[in-house]
Each structure stands twice: as structure tokens, then as C-alpha cells.
Coordinates of C-alpha atoms in Angstrom, one line a residue:
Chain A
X1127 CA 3.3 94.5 -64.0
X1128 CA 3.8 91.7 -66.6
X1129 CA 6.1 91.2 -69.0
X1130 CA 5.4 92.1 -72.5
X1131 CA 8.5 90.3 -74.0
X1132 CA 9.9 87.3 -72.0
X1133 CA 12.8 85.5 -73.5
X1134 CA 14.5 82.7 -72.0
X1135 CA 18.0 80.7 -72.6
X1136 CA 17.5 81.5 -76.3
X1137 CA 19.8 80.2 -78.8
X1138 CA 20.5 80.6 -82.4
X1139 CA 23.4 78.7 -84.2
X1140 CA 24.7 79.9 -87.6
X1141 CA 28.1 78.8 -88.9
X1142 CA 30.7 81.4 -87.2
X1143 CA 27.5 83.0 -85.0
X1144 CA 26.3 81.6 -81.8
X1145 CA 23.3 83.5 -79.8
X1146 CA 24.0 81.8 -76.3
X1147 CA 21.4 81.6 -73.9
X1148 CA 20.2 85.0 -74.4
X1149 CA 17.6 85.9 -71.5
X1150 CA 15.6 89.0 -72.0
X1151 CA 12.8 90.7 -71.2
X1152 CA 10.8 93.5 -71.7
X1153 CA 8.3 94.8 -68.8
X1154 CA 5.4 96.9 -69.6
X1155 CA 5.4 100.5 -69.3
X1156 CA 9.5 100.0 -70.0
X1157 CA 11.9 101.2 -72.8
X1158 CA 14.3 98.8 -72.9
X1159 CA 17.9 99.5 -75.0
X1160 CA 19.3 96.5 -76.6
X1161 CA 22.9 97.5 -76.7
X1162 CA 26.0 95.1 -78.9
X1163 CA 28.4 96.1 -81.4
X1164 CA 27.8 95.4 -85.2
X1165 CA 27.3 91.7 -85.2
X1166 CA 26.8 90.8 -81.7
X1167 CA 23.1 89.4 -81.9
X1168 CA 20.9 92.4 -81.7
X1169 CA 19.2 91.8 -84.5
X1170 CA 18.7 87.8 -84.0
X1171 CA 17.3 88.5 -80.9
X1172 CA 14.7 90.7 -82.7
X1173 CA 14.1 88.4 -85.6
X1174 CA 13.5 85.4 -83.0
X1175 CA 11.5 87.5 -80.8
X1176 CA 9.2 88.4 -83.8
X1177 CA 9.3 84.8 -85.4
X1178 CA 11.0 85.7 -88.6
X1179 CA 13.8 83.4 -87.5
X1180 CA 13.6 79.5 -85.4
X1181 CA 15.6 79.2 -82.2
X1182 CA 17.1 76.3 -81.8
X1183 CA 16.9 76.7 -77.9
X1184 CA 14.6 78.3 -75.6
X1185 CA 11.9 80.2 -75.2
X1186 CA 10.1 82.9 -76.3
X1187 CA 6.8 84.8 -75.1
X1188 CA 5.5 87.9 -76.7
X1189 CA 2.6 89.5 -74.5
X1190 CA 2.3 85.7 -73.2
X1191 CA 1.9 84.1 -76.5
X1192 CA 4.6 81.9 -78.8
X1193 CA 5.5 84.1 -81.8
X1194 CA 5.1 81.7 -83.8
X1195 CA 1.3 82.1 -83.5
X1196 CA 0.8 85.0 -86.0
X1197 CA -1.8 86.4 -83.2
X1198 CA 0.7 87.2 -81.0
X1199 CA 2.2 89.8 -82.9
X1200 CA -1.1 91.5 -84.0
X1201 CA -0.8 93.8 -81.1
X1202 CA 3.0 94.7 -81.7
X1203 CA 4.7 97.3 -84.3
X1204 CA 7.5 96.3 -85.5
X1205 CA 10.2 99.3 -87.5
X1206 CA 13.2 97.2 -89.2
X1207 CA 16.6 99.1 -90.1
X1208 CA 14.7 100.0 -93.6
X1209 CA 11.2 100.0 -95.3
X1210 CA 10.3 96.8 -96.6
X1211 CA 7.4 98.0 -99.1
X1212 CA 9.0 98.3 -102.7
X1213 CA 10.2 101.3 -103.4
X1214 CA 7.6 102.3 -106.4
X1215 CA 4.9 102.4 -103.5
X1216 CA 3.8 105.6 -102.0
X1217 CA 2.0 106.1 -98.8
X1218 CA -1.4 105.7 -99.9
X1219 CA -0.9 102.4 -101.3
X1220 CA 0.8 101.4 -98.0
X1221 CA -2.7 102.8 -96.1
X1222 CA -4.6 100.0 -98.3
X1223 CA -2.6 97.5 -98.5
X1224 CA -1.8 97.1 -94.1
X1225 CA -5.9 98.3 -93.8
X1226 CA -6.3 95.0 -95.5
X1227 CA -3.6 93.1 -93.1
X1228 CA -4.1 94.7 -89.6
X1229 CA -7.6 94.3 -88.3
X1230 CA -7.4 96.7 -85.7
X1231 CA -5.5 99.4 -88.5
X1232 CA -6.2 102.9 -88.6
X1233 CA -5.9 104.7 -91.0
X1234 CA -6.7 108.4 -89.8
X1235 CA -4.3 108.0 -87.5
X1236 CA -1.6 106.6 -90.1
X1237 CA -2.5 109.6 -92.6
X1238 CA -2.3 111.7 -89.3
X1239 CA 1.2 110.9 -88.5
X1240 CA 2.5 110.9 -91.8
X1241 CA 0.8 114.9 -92.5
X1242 CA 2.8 115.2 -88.8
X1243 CA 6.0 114.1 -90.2
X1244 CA 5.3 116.2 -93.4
X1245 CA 5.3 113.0 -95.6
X1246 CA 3.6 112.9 -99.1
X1247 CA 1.1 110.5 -99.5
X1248 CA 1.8 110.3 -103.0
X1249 CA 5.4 109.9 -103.5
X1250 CA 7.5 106.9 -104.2
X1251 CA 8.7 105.5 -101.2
X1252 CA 12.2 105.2 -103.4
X1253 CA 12.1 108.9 -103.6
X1254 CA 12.3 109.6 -99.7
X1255 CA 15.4 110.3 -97.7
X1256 CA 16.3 107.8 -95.2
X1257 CA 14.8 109.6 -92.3
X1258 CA 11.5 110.0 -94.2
X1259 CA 11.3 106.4 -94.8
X1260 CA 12.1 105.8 -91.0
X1261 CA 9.4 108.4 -90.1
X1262 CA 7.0 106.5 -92.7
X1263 CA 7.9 103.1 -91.0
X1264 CA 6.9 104.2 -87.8
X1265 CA 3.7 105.9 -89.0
X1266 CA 3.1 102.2 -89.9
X1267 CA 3.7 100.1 -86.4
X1268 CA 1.7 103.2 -84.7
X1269 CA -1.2 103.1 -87.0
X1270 CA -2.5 99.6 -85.6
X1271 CA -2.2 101.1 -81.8
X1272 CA 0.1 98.1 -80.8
X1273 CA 0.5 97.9 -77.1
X1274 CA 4.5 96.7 -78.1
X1275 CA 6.8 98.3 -80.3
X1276 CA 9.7 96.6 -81.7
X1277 CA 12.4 98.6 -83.5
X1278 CA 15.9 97.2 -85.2
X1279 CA 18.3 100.1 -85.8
X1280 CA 15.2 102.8 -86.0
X1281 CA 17.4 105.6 -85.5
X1282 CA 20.8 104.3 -87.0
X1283 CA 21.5 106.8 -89.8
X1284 CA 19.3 109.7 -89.3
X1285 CA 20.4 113.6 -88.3
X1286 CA 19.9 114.5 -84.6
X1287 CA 16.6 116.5 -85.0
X1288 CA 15.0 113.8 -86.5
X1289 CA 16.6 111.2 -84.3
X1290 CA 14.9 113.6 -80.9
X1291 CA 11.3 113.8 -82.8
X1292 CA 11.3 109.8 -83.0
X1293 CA 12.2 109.9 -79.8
X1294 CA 9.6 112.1 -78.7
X1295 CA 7.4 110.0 -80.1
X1296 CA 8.7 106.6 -78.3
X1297 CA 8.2 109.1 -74.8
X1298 CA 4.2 109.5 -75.6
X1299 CA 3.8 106.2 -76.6
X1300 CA 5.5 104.9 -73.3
X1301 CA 2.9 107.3 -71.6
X1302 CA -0.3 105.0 -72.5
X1303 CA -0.7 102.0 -70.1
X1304 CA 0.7 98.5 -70.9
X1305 CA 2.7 99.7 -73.5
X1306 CA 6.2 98.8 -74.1
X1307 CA 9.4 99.1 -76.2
X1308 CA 12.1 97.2 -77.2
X1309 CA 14.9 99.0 -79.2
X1310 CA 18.1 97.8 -80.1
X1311 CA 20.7 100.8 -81.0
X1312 CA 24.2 101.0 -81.4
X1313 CA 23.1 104.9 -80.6
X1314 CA 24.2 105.0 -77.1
X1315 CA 23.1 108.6 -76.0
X1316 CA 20.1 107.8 -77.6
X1317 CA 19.5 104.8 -75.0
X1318 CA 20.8 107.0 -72.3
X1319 CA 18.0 109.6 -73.2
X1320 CA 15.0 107.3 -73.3
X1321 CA 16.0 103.7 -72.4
X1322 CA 14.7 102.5 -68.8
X1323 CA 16.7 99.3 -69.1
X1324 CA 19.8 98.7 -70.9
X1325 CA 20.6 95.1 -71.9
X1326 CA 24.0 94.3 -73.4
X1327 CA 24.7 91.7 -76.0
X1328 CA 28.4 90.8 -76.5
X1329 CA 29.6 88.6 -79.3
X1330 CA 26.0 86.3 -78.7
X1331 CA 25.2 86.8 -75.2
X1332 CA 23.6 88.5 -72.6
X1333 CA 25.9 89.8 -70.4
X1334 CA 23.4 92.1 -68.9
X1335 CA 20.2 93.6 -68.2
X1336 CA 19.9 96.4 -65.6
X1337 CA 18.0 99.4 -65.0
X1338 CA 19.8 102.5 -66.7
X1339 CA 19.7 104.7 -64.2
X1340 CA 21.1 102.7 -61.8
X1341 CA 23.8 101.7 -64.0
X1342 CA 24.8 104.8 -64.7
X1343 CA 25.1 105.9 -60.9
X1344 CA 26.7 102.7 -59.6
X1345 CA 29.3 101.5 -62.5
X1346 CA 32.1 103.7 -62.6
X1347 CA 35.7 103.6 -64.3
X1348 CA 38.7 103.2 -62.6
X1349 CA 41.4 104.5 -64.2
X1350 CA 45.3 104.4 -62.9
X1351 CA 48.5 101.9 -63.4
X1352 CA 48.1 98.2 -63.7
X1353 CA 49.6 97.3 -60.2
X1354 CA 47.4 99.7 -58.3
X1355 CA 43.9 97.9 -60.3
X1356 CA 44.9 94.3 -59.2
X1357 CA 44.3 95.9 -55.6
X1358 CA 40.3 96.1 -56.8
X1359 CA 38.7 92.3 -55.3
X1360 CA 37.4 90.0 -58.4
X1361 CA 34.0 90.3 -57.7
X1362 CA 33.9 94.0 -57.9
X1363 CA 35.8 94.3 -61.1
X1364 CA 33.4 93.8 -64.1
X1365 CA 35.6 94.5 -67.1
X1366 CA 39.1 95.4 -66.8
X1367 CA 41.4 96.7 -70.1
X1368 CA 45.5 97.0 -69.7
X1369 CA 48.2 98.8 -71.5
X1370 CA 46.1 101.7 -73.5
X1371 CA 47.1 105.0 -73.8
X1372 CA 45.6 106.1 -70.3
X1373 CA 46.9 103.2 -68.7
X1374 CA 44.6 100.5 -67.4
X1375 CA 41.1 101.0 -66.8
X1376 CA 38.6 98.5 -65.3
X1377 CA 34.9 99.0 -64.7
X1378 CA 33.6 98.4 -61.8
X1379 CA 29.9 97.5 -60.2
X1380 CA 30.1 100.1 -58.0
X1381 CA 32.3 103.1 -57.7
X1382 CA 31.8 104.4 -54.4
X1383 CA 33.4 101.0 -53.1
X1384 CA 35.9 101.6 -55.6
X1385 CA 36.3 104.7 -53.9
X1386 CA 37.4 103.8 -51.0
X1387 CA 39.4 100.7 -51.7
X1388 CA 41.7 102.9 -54.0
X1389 CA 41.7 106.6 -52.7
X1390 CA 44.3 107.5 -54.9
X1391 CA 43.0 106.1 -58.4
X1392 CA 41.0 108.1 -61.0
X1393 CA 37.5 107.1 -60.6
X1394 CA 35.3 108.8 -63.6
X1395 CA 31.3 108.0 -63.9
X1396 CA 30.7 106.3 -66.6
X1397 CA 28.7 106.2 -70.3
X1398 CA 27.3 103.5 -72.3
X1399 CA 29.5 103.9 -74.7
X1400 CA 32.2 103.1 -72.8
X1401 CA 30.9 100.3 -71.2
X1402 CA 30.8 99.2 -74.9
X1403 CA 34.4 99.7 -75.6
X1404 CA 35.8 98.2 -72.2
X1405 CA 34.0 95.0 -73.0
X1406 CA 35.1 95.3 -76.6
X1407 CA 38.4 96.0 -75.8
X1408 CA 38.5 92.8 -73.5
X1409 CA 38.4 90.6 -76.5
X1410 CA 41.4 92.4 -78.3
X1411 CA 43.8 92.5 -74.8
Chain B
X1427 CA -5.8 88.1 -97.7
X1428 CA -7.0 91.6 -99.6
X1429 CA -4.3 93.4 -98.2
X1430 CA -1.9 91.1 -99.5
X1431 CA -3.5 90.9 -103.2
X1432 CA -3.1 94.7 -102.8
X1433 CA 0.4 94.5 -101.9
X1434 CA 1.0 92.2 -104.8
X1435 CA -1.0 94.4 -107.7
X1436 CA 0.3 97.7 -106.8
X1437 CA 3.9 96.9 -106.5
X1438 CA 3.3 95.0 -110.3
X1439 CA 1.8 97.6 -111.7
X1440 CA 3.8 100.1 -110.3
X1441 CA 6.8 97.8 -111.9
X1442 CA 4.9 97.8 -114.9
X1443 CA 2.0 100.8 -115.3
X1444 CA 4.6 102.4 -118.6
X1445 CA 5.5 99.0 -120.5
X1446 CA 2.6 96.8 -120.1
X1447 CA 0.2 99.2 -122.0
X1448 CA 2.8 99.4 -124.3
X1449 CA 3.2 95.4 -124.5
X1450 CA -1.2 95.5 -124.9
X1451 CA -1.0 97.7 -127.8
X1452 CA 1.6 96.9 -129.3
X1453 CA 0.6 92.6 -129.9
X1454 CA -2.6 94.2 -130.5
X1455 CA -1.4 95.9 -133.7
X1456 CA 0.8 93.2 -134.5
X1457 CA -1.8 90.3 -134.2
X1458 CA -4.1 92.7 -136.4
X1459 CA -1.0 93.8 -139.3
X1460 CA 0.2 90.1 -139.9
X1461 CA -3.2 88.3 -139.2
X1462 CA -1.2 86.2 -136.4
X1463 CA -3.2 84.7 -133.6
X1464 CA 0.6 84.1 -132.4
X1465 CA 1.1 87.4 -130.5
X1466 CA -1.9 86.8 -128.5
X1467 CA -0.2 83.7 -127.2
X1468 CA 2.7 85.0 -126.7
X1469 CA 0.8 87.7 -124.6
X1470 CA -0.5 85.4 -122.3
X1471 CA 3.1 84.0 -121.6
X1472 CA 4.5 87.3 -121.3
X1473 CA 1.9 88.2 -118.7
X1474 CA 2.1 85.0 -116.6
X1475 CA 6.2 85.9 -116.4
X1476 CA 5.3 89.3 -115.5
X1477 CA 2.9 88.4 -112.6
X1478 CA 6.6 86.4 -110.9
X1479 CA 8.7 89.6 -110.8
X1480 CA 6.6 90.6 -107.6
X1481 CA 9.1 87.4 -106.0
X1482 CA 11.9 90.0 -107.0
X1483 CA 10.3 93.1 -105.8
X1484 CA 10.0 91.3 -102.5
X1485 CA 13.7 90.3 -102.1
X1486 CA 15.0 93.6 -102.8
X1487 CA 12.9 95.2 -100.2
X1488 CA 13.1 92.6 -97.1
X1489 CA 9.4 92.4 -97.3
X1490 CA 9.6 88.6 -96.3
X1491 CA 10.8 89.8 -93.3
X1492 CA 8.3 91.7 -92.7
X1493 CA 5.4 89.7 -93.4
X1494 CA 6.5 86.9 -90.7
X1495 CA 5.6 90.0 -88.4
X1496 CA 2.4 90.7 -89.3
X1497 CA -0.7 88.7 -88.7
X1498 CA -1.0 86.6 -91.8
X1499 CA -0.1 82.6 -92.6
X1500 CA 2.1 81.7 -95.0
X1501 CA -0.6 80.3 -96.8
X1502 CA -2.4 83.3 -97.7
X1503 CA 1.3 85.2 -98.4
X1504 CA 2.1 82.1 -100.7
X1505 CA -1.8 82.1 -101.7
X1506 CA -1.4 86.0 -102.6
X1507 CA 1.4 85.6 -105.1
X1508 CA -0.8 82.3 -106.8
X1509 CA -3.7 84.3 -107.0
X1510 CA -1.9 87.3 -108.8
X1511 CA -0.7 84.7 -111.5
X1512 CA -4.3 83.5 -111.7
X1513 CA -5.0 87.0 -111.9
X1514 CA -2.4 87.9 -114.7
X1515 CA -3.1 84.8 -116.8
X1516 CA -7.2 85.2 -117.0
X1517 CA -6.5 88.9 -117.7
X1518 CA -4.5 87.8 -120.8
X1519 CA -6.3 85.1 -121.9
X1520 CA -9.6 87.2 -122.2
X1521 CA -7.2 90.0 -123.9
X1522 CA -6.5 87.7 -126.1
X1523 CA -9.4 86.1 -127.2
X1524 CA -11.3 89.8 -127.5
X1525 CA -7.9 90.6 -129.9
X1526 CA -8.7 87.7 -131.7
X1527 CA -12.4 88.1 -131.9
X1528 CA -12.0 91.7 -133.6
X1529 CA -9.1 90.7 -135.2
X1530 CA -11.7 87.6 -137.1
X1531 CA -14.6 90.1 -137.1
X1532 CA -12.5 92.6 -139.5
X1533 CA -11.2 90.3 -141.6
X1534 CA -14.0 88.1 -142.2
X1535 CA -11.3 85.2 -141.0
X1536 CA -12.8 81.9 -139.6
X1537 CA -10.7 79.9 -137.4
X1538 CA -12.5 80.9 -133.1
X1539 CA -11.7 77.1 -132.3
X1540 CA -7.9 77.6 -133.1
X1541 CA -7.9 80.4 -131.5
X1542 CA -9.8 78.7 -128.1
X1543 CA -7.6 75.7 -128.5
X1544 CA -4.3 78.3 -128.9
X1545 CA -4.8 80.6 -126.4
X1546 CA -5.7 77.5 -123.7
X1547 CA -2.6 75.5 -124.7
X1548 CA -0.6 78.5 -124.1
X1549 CA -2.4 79.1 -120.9
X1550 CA -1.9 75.6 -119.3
X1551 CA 1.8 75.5 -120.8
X1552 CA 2.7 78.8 -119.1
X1553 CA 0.8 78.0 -115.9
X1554 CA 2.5 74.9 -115.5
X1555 CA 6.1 76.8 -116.5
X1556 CA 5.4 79.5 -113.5
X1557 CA 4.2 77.7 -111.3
X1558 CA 6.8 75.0 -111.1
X1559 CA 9.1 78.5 -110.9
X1560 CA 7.4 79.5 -107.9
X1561 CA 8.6 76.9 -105.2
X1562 CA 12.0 77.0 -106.6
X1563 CA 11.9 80.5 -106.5
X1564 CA 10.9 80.5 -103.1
X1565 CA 14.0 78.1 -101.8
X1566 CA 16.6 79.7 -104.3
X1567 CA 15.5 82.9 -105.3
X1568 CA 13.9 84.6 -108.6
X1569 CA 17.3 84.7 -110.0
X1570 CA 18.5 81.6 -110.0
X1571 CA 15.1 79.8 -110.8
X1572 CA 15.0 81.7 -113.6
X1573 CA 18.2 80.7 -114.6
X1574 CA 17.6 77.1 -113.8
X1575 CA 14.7 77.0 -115.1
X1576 CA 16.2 78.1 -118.9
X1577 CA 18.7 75.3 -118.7
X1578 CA 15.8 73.0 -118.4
X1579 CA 14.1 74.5 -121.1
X1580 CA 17.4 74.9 -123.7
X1581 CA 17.9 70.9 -122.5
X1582 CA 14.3 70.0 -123.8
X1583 CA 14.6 72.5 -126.8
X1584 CA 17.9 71.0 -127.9
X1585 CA 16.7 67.4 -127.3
X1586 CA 13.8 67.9 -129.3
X1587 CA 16.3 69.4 -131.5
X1588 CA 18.2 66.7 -132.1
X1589 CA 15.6 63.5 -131.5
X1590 CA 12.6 65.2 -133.0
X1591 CA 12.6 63.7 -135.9
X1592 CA 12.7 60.2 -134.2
X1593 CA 9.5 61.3 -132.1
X1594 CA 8.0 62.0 -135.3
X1595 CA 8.4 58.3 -136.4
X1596 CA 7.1 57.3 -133.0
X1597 CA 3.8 55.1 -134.1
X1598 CA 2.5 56.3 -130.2
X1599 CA 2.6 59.9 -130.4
X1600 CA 1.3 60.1 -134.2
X1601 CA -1.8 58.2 -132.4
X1602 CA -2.4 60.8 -129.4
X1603 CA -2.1 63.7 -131.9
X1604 CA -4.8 61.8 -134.2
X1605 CA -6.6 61.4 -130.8
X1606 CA -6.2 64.9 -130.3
X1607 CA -7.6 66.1 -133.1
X1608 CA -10.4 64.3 -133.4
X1609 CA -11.2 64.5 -129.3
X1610 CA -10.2 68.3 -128.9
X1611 CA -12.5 69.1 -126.0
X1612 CA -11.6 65.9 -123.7
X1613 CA -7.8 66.6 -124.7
X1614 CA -8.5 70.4 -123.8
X1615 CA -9.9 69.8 -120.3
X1616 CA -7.5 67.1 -119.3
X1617 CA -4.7 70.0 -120.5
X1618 CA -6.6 72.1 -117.8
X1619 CA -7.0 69.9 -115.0
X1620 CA -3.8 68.8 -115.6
X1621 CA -2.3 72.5 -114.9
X1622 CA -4.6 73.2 -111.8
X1623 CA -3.4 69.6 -110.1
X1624 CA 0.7 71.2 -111.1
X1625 CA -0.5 74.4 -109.6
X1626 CA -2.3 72.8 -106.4
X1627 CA 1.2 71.1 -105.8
X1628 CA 3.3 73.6 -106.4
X1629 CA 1.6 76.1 -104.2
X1630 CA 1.2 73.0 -101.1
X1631 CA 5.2 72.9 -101.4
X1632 CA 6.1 76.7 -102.0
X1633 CA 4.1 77.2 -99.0
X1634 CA 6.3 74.4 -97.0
X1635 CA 9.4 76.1 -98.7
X1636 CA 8.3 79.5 -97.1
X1637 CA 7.3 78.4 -94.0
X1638 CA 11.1 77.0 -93.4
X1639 CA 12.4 80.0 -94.9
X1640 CA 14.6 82.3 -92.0
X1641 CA 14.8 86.0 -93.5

């Protein structure tokens, strides 16, 4: 199995923003999550990894090939936080205008998808909701069958129903062979639902990529007073947050171990989300 | 390279499908009520400025963005927005010169070299004017080089304001407008290459601008 995206020590310096040796990778027949608060270099790892943006470190392989070579990306879909065709467009225009792009574009399948998501070929794309421009978005990475999707944000903003037939539609496309998604979300249940890997950007870097699944079973929380958590060995002890309203709380690589080191502490399973706030709330203790 | 033309027409003419008829007709009636080949220029001037908002219709969409994902060079998305103004330009140029044809026809009026000679100075001048906008538009913005770009102008308009009168005196210029008049054609076509040479730079260093450009 090879990797469709394969990032390596990227980095990206603006003035206040540093992505810091961000490794990454995306292996085919994979969902993987891109997880960070507002801010923390989601989407700069997405623009670098489509070659909207120069890194000023590191490397960056998209289905083997630098992104920067405008082939690379002729086989990958790519659905930003909004549309990007002018709003006085409709769908039809949208048809001709990528069928003169995209070599490989189809558009039965694109007028397909959008009769599926009940869009009108001849409306303003300005007169859509927001989910109906999302839908319309990504009628428009499917309809060139890319073997890699790409999505910023795709679901940010939209009503649960809509949010679980996009979804859906990320679970088919995952079906066919060598295909492959990266989607960053600050969604977490989302993630949790489809994501086989979940990779965690905090304030410009990587501070993980694991398998969901096993993230979810292993990390727990341990939960319980101050003096009682500096029992926990340093090496077990991933994040660890003091003085809230529950007391102190550290997460931990593996709770059974947890377990059994402190038989008397609160030791919960654990979400995404708050993984999310533990790290956050490192930075504020 | 068709797709992008596409992209480029239909998001003008969906910008403009209710005023520019309106524009056509209207410098149509004008040019054929006060006998004024002057509306036709203006036409072609008008167009040319039109064909620039697409620059604006792509910032407020992030389609910039975009188009660094797709499998296109920067020299055809660059190329696209050139070719449009081409597009525009020759449009109104043959506009014009039909306008002013009739316009001649019904009256009985003389006067098709002016009216060559007008609507091609008007054409190179506004080439020229755009596409100088283009790769200052691309590093700053429409906005701005817009705004630039009418300091320049109200600079030259009020130094010509206030040393014209001294150019007129100038024993050099009265002899290139002699030589003008008498050698039209050469004049003409030196205008013209001139323009296309502006144009051929421009569009080499909008498409370096672009190319640096992080969205």
C-alpha cells in the first residue's frame, strides 16, 4: 500500500505563524482526519500539499509527484471551506468551464451528482445555501474520478443531515481501490465516524498521527487530585491540565496501565474533542 | 485553455449581460443623434475596462486558490485573462466601426479614415492603459491598481494641464504631428506594434507576479 500524500519536515513561516516540521501522510484506501483548533495549520498544510502555497522547508509528494508539477494534482479533488466560482455562475456553466480544464472530467457523472443532491443546474451559485454550495463543490472534485480527495473545512457549517450524506459519500468513495482522503475538520464526531487516522496539529505542529481506532481504545483520561496524577511515570502521561473545575486531568497513552498504577483515580475513555481541549488547555495552565 | 476562456466570459457576462446591451445601445443612439464618432471611442475604452473586472470577480471568490489546484500553468490562467481583453477590445472596435459605417451611410458624412485612425488610437491607448493594470493588479489587487493607476493619470492630466501650452511651443512635437499627418499609416502601425510589445511584457511579468503569488 503506497502513500498517496507523503509530507515530510514541512515548514511554513509567516510573521506570528510557524508550520514546524509538519510530517504527514495519507495511505491509500485511508480517511485520514486532520484535527487543530482555528489557526493551528490545518489549512497551510492543505494549501502546501496542493501547491497553492511555497514551503520554505521540506517535502512534499502527492501520489509520488511534487505538487508543484500541475500533473500531480490532475488525479486529486480538492473541496475548499467555500465555492470559488463567482457567484453569478450556475451549475451548467461550471460543467463547461472544468470540461474544458480536467481532461479526464465527466460530466454525466457531475450532472448525476448534482440531480442526486437535488441541485439546479440553472441557478446562481450566489443563490444556494451553504450546504448546497458544499454539495455543488463536491459534485465538482468527484466528477474527474480523482483517486485523492482533498477537503478544507467540507463539513464546517452545515446541519447534521447534510453533514451524514457527505459523509456517505466520502464511505463509497473510500470503497474504490487506491483511493484516499485527506480531511481536515474541527468537526470531531465527524472524524470519529469516518476518519481511519487522526493527525493532530497544535499551534504549527504535528503532534500526532495515529490510527483512530486505536486511539480511542488506548488513550484514556485520568481524572482525580493533583498529588495522586504526579504518581502517573512521564512517559505515560501525554497531556496533563491542573486546577479546573474537576480537578486535574491528564491523558494518558494507555489507560489500562493507567489502571493499574492508580486504582483509585477516575479513569474515563476518551473523545477527540477532548483530546483537543487537554492539549489546548496545556497552553493556558 | 478553453475552459478557462469559459471561466472568464461567463463570469463577465454574467457581471454584465443587463448593462452592457444597455451601454451598446445606448453610444449607438448617441453616436447617431449628435453625429459624434466620440462615443464609439469611448466604447472601446469602456469595454477594455470591463473585460479587467473578471480580476475582481476572482478575488471575491478565492478562485486563485483554486486554480493552483487544478491542472493548468499560470501561463494559460494569466494567458486567459489577456485573451478576454483581446477579446473585449476587437469586439468593440468592430462595434464601432459598423456604428460608424451606418452612422456615415445615413448621413451621407465622409470622414472612414478618421474614424480608422480614431477608433485604432483609442484602441492602442486603452490596450496599453489595461494592460499595464494587469500586472499591478495581479501583485496589489484590482482595487488598488485602479486607484494607482488614476493618480498616474490625474498627474499626466494636470501636467499637461499646466505645461501644455509649453509642449505646444515645442519645435519637436509640432514636427512628429506634421509627420503624423502626412505619414498616417506608418504612424498607425508603429501605434500598434507598439501596444502588442506593452502587452507581450506585461503579460511575461503578470505571469511572474502570479506565479509568486501564495493565495
Amino acid at each position: 500500500m503506497s502513500d498517496l500524500i507523503a509530507v515530510q519536515g514541512l515548514v511554513k513561516r509567516y510573521s506570528g505563524f510557524t508550520l514546524d516540521r509538519v510530517d504527514l501522510t495519507v495511505p491509500e484506501g485511508e480517511i485520514v482526519g486532520l484535527i487543530g483548533e482555528n489557526g493551528a495549520g490545518k489549512t497551510t498544510t492543505i494549501k502546501a500539499v496542493l501547491g497553492v502555497i511555497r514551503p520554505d522547508g521540506g517535502s512534499i509528494r502527492v501520489m509520488g509527484k511534487d505538487p508543484k508539477d500541475r500533473a500531480a494534482l490532475e488525479k486529486v479533488g480538492v473541496v475548499f471551506e467555500d465555492s470559488y466560482f463567482y457567484g453569478g455562475l450556475n451549475a451548467h456553466q461550471v460543467d463547461r468551464i472544468l470540461s474544458g480544464i480536467r481532461r479526464d472530467w465527466d460530466s454525466d457523472k457531475f450532472q448525476r451528482d448534482c440531480r442526486a443532491f437535488g441541485l439546479d443546474m440553472k441557478k446562481p451559485i450566489k443563490d444556494f445555501s451553504r450546504g448546497m454550495r458544499m454539495k455543488l463543490s463536491l459534485s465538482t472534485a468527484m466528477a474527474s474520478h480523482p483517486r485523492l480527495l482533498v477537503m478544507d473545512e467540507a463539513t464546517s457549517g452545515l446541519d447534521p443531515v447534510v453533514r451524514g450524506e457527505i459523509l456517505d459519500i466520502f464511505l463509497t468513495f473510500i470503497q474504490d481501490e487506491g483511493c484516499g482522503i485527506l480531511l481536515s475538520s474541527h468537526i470531531t464526531t465527524d472524524l470519529e465516524r469516518v476518519a481511519d487516522q487522526i493527525a493532530y496539529i497544535h499551534q504549527g505542529r504535528l503532534l500526532f498521527q495515529r490510527n483512530k481506532d486505536e486511539l480511542l481504545e488506548e488513550t484514556a483520561v485520568v481524572r482525580g487530585s493533583a498529588s495522586m496524577l504526579d504518581r502517573l511515570p512521564k512517559d505515560l502521561v501525554l497531556v496533563r491540565r491542573d486546577g479546573g473545575l474537576g480537578g486535574s486531568a491528564a491523558l494518558v497513552k494507555d489507560g489500562a496501565a493507567a489502571r493499574r498504577l492508580l486504582p483509585d483515580a477516575v479513569v474515563d475513555r476518551t473523545s477527540i474533542d477532548e483530546m483537543m481541549q487537554l492539549y489546548g488547555g496545556r497552553d493556558e495552565a | 485553455m478553453k475552459g478557462l476562456l469559459r471561466k472568464e466570459l461567463s463570469g463577465l457576462w454574467s457581471l454584465y449581460k443587463k448593462s452592457l446591451p444597455m451601454v451598446a445601445v445606448l453610444y449607438a443612439v448617441l453616436n447617431l443623434v449628435t453625429r459624434n464618432d466620440f462615443f464609439l471611442y469611448f466604447g472601446v475604452w469602456v469595454m477594455l475596462f470591463y473585460s479587467l473586472s473578471g480580476m475582481s470577480l476572482d478575488e471575491s471568490c478565492g478562485w486563485g486558490r483554486y486554480a493552483r489546484t487544478l491542472p493548468v500553468n499560470d501561463w494559460q490562467v494569466v494567458g486567459a485573462k489577456f485573451l478576454v481583453s483581446l477579446i473585449y477590445s476587437g469586439g468593440a472596435v468592430l462595434y464601432g466601426a459598423a456604428l460608424g459605417v451606418i452612422q456615415r451611410l445615413i448621413t451621407g458624412e465622409q470622414g472612414y479614415a478618421d474614424l480608422v485612425g480614431g477608433l485604432l488610437a483609442v484602441l492602442v491607448v486603452s490596450m496599453v492603459m489595461v494592460f499595464l493594470m494587469y500586472p499591478m493588479a495581479f501583485r496589489f489587487g484590482l482595487e488598488k491598481a485602479r486607484n494607482g493607476f488614476l493618480v498616474v493619470w490625474v498627474a499626466l492630466f494636470g501636467g499637461f494641464m499646466l505645461f501644455g501650452s509649453r509642449l505646444e511651443e515645442w519645435a519637436p512635437l509640432e514636427d512628429v504631428i506634421q509627420s503624423m499627418v502626412l505619414h498616417p499609416f506608418p504612424w498607425a502601425g508603429g501605434a500598434l506594434l507598439t501596444a502588442i510589445a506593452v502587452m507581450a511584457l506585461c503579460y511575461v511579468s503578470s505571469v511572474q507576479i502570479y506565479s509568486k503569488k501564495e493565495f
